[in-house]
Every structure is written in structure tokens, then in C-alpha cells.
CSV table of C-alpha atoms in Angstrom, one decimal:
chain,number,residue,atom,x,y,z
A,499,UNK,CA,0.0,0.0,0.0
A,500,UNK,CA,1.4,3.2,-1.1
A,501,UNK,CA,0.8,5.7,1.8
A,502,UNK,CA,1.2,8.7,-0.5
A,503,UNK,CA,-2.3,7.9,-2.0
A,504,UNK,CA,-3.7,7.7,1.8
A,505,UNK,CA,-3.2,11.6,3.1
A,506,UNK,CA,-4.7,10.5,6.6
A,507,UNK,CA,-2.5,7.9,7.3
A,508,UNK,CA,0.9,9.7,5.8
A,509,UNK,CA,-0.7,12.6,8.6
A,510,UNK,CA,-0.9,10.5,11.1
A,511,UNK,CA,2.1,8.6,10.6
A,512,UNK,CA,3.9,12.1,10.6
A,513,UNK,CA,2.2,12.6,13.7
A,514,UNK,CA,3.5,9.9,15.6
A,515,UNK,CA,6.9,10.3,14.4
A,516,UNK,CA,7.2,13.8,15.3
A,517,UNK,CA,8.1,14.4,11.9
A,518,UNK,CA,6.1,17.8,11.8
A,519,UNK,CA,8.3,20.5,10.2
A,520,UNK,CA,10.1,22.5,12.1
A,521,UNK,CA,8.6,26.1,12.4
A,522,UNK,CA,11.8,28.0,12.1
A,523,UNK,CA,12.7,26.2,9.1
A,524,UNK,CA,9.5,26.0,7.2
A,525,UNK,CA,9.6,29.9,7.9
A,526,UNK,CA,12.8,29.9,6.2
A,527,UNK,CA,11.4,27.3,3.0
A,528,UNK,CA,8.5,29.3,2.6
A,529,UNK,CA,10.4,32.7,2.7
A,530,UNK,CA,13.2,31.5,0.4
A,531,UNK,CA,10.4,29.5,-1.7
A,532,UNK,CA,8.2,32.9,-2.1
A,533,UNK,CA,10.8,35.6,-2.9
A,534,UNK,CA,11.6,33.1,-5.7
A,535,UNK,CA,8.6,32.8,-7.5
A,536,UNK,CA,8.1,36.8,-7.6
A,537,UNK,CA,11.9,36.8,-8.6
A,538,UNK,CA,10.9,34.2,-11.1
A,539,UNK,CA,14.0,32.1,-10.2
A,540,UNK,CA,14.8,29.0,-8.3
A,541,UNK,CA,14.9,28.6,-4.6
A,542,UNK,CA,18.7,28.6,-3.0
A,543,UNK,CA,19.4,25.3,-1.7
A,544,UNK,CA,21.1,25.4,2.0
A,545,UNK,CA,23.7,22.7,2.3
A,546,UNK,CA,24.1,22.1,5.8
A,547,UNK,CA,28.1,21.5,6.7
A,548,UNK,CA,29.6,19.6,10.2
A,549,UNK,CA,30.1,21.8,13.0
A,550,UNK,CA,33.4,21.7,15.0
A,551,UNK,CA,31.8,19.3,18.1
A,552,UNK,CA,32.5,19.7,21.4
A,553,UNK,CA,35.1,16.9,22.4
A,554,UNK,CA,34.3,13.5,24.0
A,555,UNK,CA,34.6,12.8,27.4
A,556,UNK,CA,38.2,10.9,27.1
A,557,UNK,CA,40.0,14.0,26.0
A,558,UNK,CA,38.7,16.5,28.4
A,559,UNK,CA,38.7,14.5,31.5
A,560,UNK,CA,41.4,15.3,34.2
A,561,UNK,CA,43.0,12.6,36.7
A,562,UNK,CA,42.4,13.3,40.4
A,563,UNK,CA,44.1,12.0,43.1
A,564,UNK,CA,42.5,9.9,45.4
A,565,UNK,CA,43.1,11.7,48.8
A,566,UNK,CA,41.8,10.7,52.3
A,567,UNK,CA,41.8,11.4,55.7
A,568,UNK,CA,43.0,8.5,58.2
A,569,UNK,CA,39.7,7.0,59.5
A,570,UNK,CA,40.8,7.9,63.0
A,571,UNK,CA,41.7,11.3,62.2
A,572,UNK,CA,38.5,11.3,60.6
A,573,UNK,CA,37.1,10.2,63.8
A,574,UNK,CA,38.5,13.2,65.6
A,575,UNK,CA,36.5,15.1,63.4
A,576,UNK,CA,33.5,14.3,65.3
A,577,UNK,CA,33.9,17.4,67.5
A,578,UNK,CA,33.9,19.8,64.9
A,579,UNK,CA,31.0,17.6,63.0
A,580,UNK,CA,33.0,16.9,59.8
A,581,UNK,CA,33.0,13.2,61.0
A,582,UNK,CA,29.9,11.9,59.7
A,583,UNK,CA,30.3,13.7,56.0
A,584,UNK,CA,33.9,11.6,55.4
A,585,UNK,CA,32.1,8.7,56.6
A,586,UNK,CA,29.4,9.0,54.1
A,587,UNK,CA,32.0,9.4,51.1
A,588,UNK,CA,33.6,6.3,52.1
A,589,UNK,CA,30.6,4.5,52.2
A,590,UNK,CA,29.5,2.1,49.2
A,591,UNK,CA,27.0,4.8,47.9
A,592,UNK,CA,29.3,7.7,48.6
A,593,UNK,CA,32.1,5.7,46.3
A,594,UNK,CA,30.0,5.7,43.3
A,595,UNK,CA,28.9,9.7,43.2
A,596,UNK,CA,28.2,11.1,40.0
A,597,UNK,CA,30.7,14.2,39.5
A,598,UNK,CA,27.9,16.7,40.3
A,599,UNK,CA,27.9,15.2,43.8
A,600,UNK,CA,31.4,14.9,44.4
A,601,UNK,CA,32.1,18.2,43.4
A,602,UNK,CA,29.1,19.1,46.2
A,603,UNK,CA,31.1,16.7,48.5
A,604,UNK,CA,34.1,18.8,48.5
A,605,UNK,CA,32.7,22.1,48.4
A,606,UNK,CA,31.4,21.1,51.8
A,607,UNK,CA,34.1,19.4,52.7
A,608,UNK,CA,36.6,22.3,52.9
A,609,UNK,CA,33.6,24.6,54.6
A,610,UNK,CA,33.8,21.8,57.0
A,611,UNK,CA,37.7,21.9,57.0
A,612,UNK,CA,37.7,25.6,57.5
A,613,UNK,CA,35.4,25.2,60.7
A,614,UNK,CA,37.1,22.7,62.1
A,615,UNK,CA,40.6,24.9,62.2
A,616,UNK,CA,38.4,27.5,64.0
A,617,UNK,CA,36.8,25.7,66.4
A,618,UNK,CA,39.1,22.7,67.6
A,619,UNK,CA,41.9,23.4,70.4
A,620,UNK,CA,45.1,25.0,69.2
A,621,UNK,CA,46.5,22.1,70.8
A,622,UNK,CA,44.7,19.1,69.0
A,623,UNK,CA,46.8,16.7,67.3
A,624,UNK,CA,44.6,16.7,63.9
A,625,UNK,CA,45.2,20.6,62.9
A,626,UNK,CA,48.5,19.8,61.5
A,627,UNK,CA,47.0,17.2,59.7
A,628,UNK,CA,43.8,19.4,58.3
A,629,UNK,CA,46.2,22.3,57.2
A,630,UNK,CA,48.0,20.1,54.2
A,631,UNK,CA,44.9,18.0,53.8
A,632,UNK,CA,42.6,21.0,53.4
A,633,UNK,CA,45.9,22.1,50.6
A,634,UNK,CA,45.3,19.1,48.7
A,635,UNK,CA,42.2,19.3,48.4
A,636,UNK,CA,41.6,22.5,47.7
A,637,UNK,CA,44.0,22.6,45.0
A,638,UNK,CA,41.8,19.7,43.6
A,639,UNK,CA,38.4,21.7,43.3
A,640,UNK,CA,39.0,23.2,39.6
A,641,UNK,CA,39.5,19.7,38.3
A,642,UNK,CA,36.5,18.7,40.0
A,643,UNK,CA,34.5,21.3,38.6
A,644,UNK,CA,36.3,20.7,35.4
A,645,UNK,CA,35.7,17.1,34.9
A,646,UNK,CA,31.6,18.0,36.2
A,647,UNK,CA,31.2,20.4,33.5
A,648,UNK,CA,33.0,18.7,30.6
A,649,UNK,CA,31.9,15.2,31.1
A,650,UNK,CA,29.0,14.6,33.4
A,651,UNK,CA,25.9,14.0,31.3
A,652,UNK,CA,23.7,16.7,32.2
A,653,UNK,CA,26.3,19.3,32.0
A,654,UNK,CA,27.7,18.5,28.9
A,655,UNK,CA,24.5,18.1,26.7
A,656,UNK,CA,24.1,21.6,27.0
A,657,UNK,CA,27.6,22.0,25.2
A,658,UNK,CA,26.8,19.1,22.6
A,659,UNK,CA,26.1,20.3,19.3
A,660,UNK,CA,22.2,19.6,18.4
A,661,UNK,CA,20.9,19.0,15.3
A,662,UNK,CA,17.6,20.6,15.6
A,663,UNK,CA,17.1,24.6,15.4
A,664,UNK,CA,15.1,26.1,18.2
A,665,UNK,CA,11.0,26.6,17.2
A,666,UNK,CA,10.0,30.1,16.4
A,667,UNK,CA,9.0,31.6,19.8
A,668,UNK,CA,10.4,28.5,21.7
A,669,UNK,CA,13.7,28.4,23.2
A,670,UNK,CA,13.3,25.9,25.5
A,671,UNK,CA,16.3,25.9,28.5
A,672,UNK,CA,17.6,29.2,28.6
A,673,UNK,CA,15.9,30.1,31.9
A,674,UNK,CA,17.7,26.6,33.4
A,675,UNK,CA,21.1,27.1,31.4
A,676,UNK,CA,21.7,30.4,32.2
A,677,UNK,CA,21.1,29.8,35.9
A,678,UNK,CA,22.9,27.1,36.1
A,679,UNK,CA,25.6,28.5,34.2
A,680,UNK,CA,26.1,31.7,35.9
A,681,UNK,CA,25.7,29.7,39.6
A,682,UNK,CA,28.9,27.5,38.2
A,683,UNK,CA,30.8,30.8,37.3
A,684,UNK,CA,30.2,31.7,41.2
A,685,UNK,CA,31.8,28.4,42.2
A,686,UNK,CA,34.6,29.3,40.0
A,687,UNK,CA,35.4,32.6,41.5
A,688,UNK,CA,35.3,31.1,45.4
A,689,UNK,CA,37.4,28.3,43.8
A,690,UNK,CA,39.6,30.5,42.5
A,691,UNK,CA,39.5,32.9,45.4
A,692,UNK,CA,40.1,30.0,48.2
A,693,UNK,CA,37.0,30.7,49.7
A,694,UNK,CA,34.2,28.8,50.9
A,695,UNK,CA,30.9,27.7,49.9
A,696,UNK,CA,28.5,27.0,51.9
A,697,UNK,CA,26.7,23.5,52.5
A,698,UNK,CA,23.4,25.4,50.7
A,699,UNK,CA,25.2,26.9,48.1
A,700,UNK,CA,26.6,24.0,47.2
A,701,UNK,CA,23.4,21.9,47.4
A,702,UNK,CA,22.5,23.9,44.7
A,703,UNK,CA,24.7,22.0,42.3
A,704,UNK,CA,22.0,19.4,42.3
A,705,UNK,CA,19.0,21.6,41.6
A,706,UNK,CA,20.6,22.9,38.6
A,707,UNK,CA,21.6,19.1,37.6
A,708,UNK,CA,18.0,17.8,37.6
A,709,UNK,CA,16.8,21.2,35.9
A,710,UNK,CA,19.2,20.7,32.7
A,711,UNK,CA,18.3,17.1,32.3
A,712,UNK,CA,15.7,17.1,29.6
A,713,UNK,CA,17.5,20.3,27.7
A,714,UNK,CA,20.3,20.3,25.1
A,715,UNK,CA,20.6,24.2,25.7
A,716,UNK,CA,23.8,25.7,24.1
A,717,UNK,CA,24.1,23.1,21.5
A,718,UNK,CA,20.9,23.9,20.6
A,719,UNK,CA,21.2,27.6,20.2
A,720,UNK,CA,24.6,27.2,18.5
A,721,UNK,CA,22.8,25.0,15.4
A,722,UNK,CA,19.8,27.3,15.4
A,723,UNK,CA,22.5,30.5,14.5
A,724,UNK,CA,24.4,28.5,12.5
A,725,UNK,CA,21.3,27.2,10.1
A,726,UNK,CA,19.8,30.5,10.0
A,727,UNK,CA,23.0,32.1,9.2
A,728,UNK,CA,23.2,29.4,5.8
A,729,UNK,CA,19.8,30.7,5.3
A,730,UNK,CA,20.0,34.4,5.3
A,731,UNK,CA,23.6,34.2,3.7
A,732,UNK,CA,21.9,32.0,0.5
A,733,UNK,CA,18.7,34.3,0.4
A,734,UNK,CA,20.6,37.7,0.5
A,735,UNK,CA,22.9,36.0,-2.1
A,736,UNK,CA,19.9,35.7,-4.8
A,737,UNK,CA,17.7,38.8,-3.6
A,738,UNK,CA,21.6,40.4,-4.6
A,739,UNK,CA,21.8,38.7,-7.8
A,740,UNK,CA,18.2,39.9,-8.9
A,741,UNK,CA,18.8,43.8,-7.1
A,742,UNK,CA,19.6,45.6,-10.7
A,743,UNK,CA,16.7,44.5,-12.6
A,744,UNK,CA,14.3,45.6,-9.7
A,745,UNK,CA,12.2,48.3,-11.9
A,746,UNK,CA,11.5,51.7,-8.8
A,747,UNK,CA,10.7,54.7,-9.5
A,748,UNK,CA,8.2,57.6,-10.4
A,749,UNK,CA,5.7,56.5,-13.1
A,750,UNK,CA,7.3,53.3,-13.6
A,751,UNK,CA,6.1,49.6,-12.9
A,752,UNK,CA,7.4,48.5,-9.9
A,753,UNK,CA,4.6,45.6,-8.9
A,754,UNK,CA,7.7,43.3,-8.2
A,755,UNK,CA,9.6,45.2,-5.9
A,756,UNK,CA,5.8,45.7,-4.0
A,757,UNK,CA,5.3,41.8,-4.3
A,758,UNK,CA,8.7,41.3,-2.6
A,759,UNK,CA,7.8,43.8,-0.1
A,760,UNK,CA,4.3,41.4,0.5
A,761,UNK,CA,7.0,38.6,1.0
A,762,UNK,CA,9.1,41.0,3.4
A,763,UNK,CA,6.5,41.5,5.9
A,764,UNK,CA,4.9,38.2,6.0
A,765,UNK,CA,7.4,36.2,6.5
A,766,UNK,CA,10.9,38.2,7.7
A,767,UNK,CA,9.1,41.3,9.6
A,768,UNK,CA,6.4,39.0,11.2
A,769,UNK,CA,8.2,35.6,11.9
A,770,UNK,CA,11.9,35.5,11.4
A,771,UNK,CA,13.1,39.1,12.5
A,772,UNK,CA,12.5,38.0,15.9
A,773,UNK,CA,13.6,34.6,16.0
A,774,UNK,CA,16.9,36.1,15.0
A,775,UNK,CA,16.8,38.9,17.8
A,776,UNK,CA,16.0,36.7,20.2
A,777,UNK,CA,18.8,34.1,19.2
A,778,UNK,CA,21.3,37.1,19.3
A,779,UNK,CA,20.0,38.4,22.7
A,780,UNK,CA,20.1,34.8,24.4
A,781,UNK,CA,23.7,33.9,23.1
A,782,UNK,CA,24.9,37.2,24.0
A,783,UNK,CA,23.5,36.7,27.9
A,784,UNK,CA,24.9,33.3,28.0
A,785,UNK,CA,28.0,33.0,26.3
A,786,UNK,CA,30.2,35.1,29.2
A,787,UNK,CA,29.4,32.4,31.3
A,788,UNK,CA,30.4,29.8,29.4
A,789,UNK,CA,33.4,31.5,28.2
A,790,UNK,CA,34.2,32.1,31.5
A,791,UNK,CA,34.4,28.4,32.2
A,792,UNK,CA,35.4,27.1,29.4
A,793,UNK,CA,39.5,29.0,29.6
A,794,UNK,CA,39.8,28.1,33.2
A,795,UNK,CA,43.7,28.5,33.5
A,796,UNK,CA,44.2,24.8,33.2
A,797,UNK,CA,42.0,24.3,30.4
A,798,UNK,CA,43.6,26.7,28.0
A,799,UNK,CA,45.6,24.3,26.1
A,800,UNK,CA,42.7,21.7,26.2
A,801,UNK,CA,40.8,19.8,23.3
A,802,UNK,CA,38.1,22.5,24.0
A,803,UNK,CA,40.1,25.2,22.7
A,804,UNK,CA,38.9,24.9,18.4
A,805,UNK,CA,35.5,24.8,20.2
A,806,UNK,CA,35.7,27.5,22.2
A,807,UNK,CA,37.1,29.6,19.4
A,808,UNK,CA,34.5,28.8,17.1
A,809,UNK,CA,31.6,29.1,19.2
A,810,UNK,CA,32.3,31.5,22.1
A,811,UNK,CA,35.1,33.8,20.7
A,812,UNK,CA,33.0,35.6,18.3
A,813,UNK,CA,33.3,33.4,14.8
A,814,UNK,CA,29.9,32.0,14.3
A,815,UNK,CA,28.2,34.5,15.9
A,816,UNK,CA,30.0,37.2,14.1
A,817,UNK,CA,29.1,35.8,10.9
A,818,UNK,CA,25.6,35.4,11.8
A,819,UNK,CA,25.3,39.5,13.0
A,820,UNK,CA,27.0,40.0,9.4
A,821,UNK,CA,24.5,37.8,7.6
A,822,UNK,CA,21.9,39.9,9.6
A,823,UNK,CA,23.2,42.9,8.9
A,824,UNK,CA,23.6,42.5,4.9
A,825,UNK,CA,20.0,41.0,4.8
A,826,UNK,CA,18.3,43.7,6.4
A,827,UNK,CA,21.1,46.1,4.4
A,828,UNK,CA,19.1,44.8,1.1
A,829,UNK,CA,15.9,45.7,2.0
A,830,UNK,CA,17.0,49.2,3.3
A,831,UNK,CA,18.2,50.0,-0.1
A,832,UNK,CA,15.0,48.3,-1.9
A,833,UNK,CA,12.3,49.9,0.3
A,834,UNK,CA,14.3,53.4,-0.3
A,835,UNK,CA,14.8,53.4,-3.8
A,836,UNK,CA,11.6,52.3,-4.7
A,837,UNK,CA,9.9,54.1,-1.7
A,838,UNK,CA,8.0,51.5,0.0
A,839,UNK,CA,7.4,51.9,4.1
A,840,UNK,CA,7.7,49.0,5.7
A,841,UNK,CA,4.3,47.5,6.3
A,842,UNK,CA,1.9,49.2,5.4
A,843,UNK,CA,0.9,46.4,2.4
């Protein structure tokens, strides 16, 4: 049975697939497809190309000591109330943490170690011991946050590159990235400081975790300006190609330049201008976060680095703000010359 001949079942077949069209690129299809016909021509064709992806978890994780207290050091600990914790990390459970919790574990850990030196006797036999422990350790936490960020699951799908552009009006996991995000850039700067965090701060970590689980945030948004940059680069290219034989002026025909304008305001003034203003304003909030994170000192000569470049240093999204610009540029010269204001067809 050919299900072309059977438009129900091709619908709902579509349906259950989740193979409806996306509404950012059908905007794009149908702009392209439009401005086309008036400029009796063919529609560009957008050949999508591989993006630079962000590295797997092999080449970015960092080694980390194993480093312990002495159980019956640890057991000294009781008086300051660090006991407990340490004996929960070296529990069964507390063995197999995922990195989002260990890094939790040691934030509160050296809060712990820090109240302990305050509060036990200047004579105890342990604050020797916690001063070059509490060294170790805290000369550990970058790595820790490190190894979170660029290989834990959660954490790292945000960075992953995917393949799906963001709906028009829907940018699902900004709110969630950008918290989380900017609360990992706070850790950083207490890391970096030698300062504490406290237990509540740090439980925090796990919040964020749970709230990034079903998003694929920056991967997302770094497709989404990448596609519509292909898009607005092709279309700007054959609107270009066509701008000389556009007929404007006083007593002269100019239906085609007023059919094009028809095209304008349907489709780029009324669905994909602020798509693309909304994609710029959301990477723009986002990516000093990320860039912030992603050239921590040790990092700098890491596999993230073409990555980074690319994505956070200004490439892609200075070719998209061109693309914008030269898009928008054409129509600025078509609605003058021919004297056309902008929507009122």
C-alpha cells in the first residue's frame, strides 16, 4: 500500500513520528520558496556543513588523586562535625557519586575543613594534619569542577552540538542554562579565590543538575544561528543577484519590488526578525558564562580550545550578526529606492 495515495495515514504517521516540520525552518522554506517565485527564479538550496563538536569525554577529563583522611583522624572530626560527611564518602554509595555530587562533597568538605581549624583546640593533634589536607584538596576543586562540567551527562548536553534549530518563539532551557551556568561561574570565582561555599550553596549543584536534564541548551542555540545564518547568507545572495533588474521609481512599474515587499512583511518582519533577535540576545547573555568556564587556567591548552574559538570567541556569531546585517542592508536600499514603508501592504 502506497501511503502517498492515503493523506490521513501519511498525517498520522507524521504525527507519531514527530516528523512535523520545524517552524523556524518552514519559515525559512517558505520565505526563500516565495521571494523566488516573484523573482521568477529558483529557490537557493542550503547545504548544511559539520560543525566543529565539542570533544568527548576521554579527551577532556582530568585525573584526580585519590586523597583521604586516616579514619581515625576522621574520627576526631566528630567534634567539629566533619565526622559523619567523610564517613558517608567512604561509604558504598558515597564511592560511586556522579561528578555533580562529588564536586558538592568537596565544596562542603573544605567549609567543613575551615570550621574545624576554628573551632578545635590550638593544641589538637589533627590541625597539622587538616592544614595540608585542606591544601590538597583544595588545589583539587578546579578539576573537579572541570571534569563536572565537561563530562558529566547533564552538563555536557548543553555544550553538545544539536541538530535541531530552536521553534520560532520556543527556546526551551535558557531560563535553566543560564542559571545554572552563571551559579557555576560563582563556584569558579570562590574556587579560585580559596573561599568557601557554603553547605546550601553548594546543594544547589544538584537543583541545577535535575533542571538541565531534559535540555540540550547551548548546542541547541549554537545550530539554530548557524542554520539561519546558511539561510540568510543564501537568500541575501539571490535577492543580490536579482537587485539591478528591480524596476523603482516615479511613473514606472514596480509591482515586483511591492510583491517582494508582500513577501518581506509576512514572513521576515512578522516571523523571522525576531527569532533572530532573540537568538542574538540569548547567546549574548549566555556565552560570558560559558566562556568564562570554558578557559579556566588549566584548560587553555585543552581539546576544547577549536570549540571555544568557534563558538564562544566571536566566529559564528560574528558571521551570523554580518549575515543579519547584509540581509536587512538589502531591503534598506530596496524599500528606499523604490519608496515602499515597511508595512503598510
Amino acid at each position: 500500500m502506497n501511503l502517498f495515495c492515503h493523506p490521513l495515514l501519511l498525517l498520522l504517521l507524521l504525527v507519531l513520528t514527530g516528523c512535523e516540520p520545524n517552524t523556524a525552518t518552514r519559515s525559512f522554506n517558505s520565505y526563500n520558496e516565495r521571494l523566488a517565485n516573484v523573482l521568477d527564479t529558483s529557490p537557493v538550496a542550503v547545504d548544511d556543513i559539520d560543525l566543529i563538536a565539542f570533544p568527548e569525554p576521554r579527551e577532556l577529563l582530568e585525573p584526580i588523586e585519590d586523597i583521604r583522611i586516616d579514619l581515625l583522624d576522621a574520627y576526631e572530626l566528630r567534634k567539629c562535625g566533619l565526622f559523619n560527611l567523610i564517613a558517608e564518602r567512604n561509604s558504598i554509595l558515597g564511592k560511586v557519586q556522579d561528578k555533580t555530587r562529588q564536586l558538592r562533597y568537596e565544596l562542603i568538605l573544605l567549609s567543613g575543613l575551615n570550621h574545624c581549624q576554628q573551632v578545635l583546640p590550638q593544641d589538637s593533634e589533627v590541625l597539622p594534619m587538616l592544614q595540608g589536607f585542606k591544601q590538597q584538596k583544595q588545589a583539587q576543586l578546579a578539576s573537579h569542577l572541570w571534569n563536572m562540567l565537561t563530562t558529566e551527562k547533564e552538563w555536557r548536553q548543553q555544550l553538545t552540538i544539536y541538530h535541531q534549530p530552536f521553534e520560532l518563539g520556543l527556546f526551551y532551557g535558557f531560563d535553566e542554562s543560564l542559571n545554572a551556568f552563571n551559579f557555576l561561574t560563582f563556584i569558579q570565582k570562590n574556587i579560585l579565590q580559596g573561599t568557601s561555599v557554603e553547605e546550601k550553596q553548594a546543594d544547589r549543584l544538584i537543583k541545577h543538575q535535575e533542571q538541565l536534564h531534559t535540555h540540550h541548551y547551548f548546542g541547541q542555540l549554537v545550530y539554530s544561528i548557524h542554520l539561519a545564518t546558511l539561510w540568510l547568507e543564501a537568500i541575501t545572495d539571490m535577492l543580490e543577484q536579482h537587485e539591478q533588474r528591480l524596476i523603482c521609481g516615479p511613473n514606472r512599474n514596480q509591482q515586483k519590488a511591492e510583491y517582494l515587499s508582500n513577501v518581506f512583511n509576512k514572513f521576515f518582519a512578522s516571523e523571522l526578525q525576531a527569532y533572530l533577535a532573540e537568538l542574538d540576545s540569548q547567546y549574548r547573555q549566555i556565552s560570558p558564562a560559558l566562556t568564562t568556564l570554558l578557559t579556566l587556567e588549566h584548560a587553555r591548552k585543552s581539546a576544547t580550545t577549536p570549540y571555544v574559538e568557534q563558538y564562544l570567541n566571536g566566529k559564528l556569531h560574528n558571521r551570523f550578526r554580518q549575515a543579519t546585517r547584509q540581509h536587512v542592508g538589502f531591503w534598506q536600499r530596496t524599500f528606499k529606492r523604490c519608496n515602499i514603508k515597511v508595512g503598510t501592504r
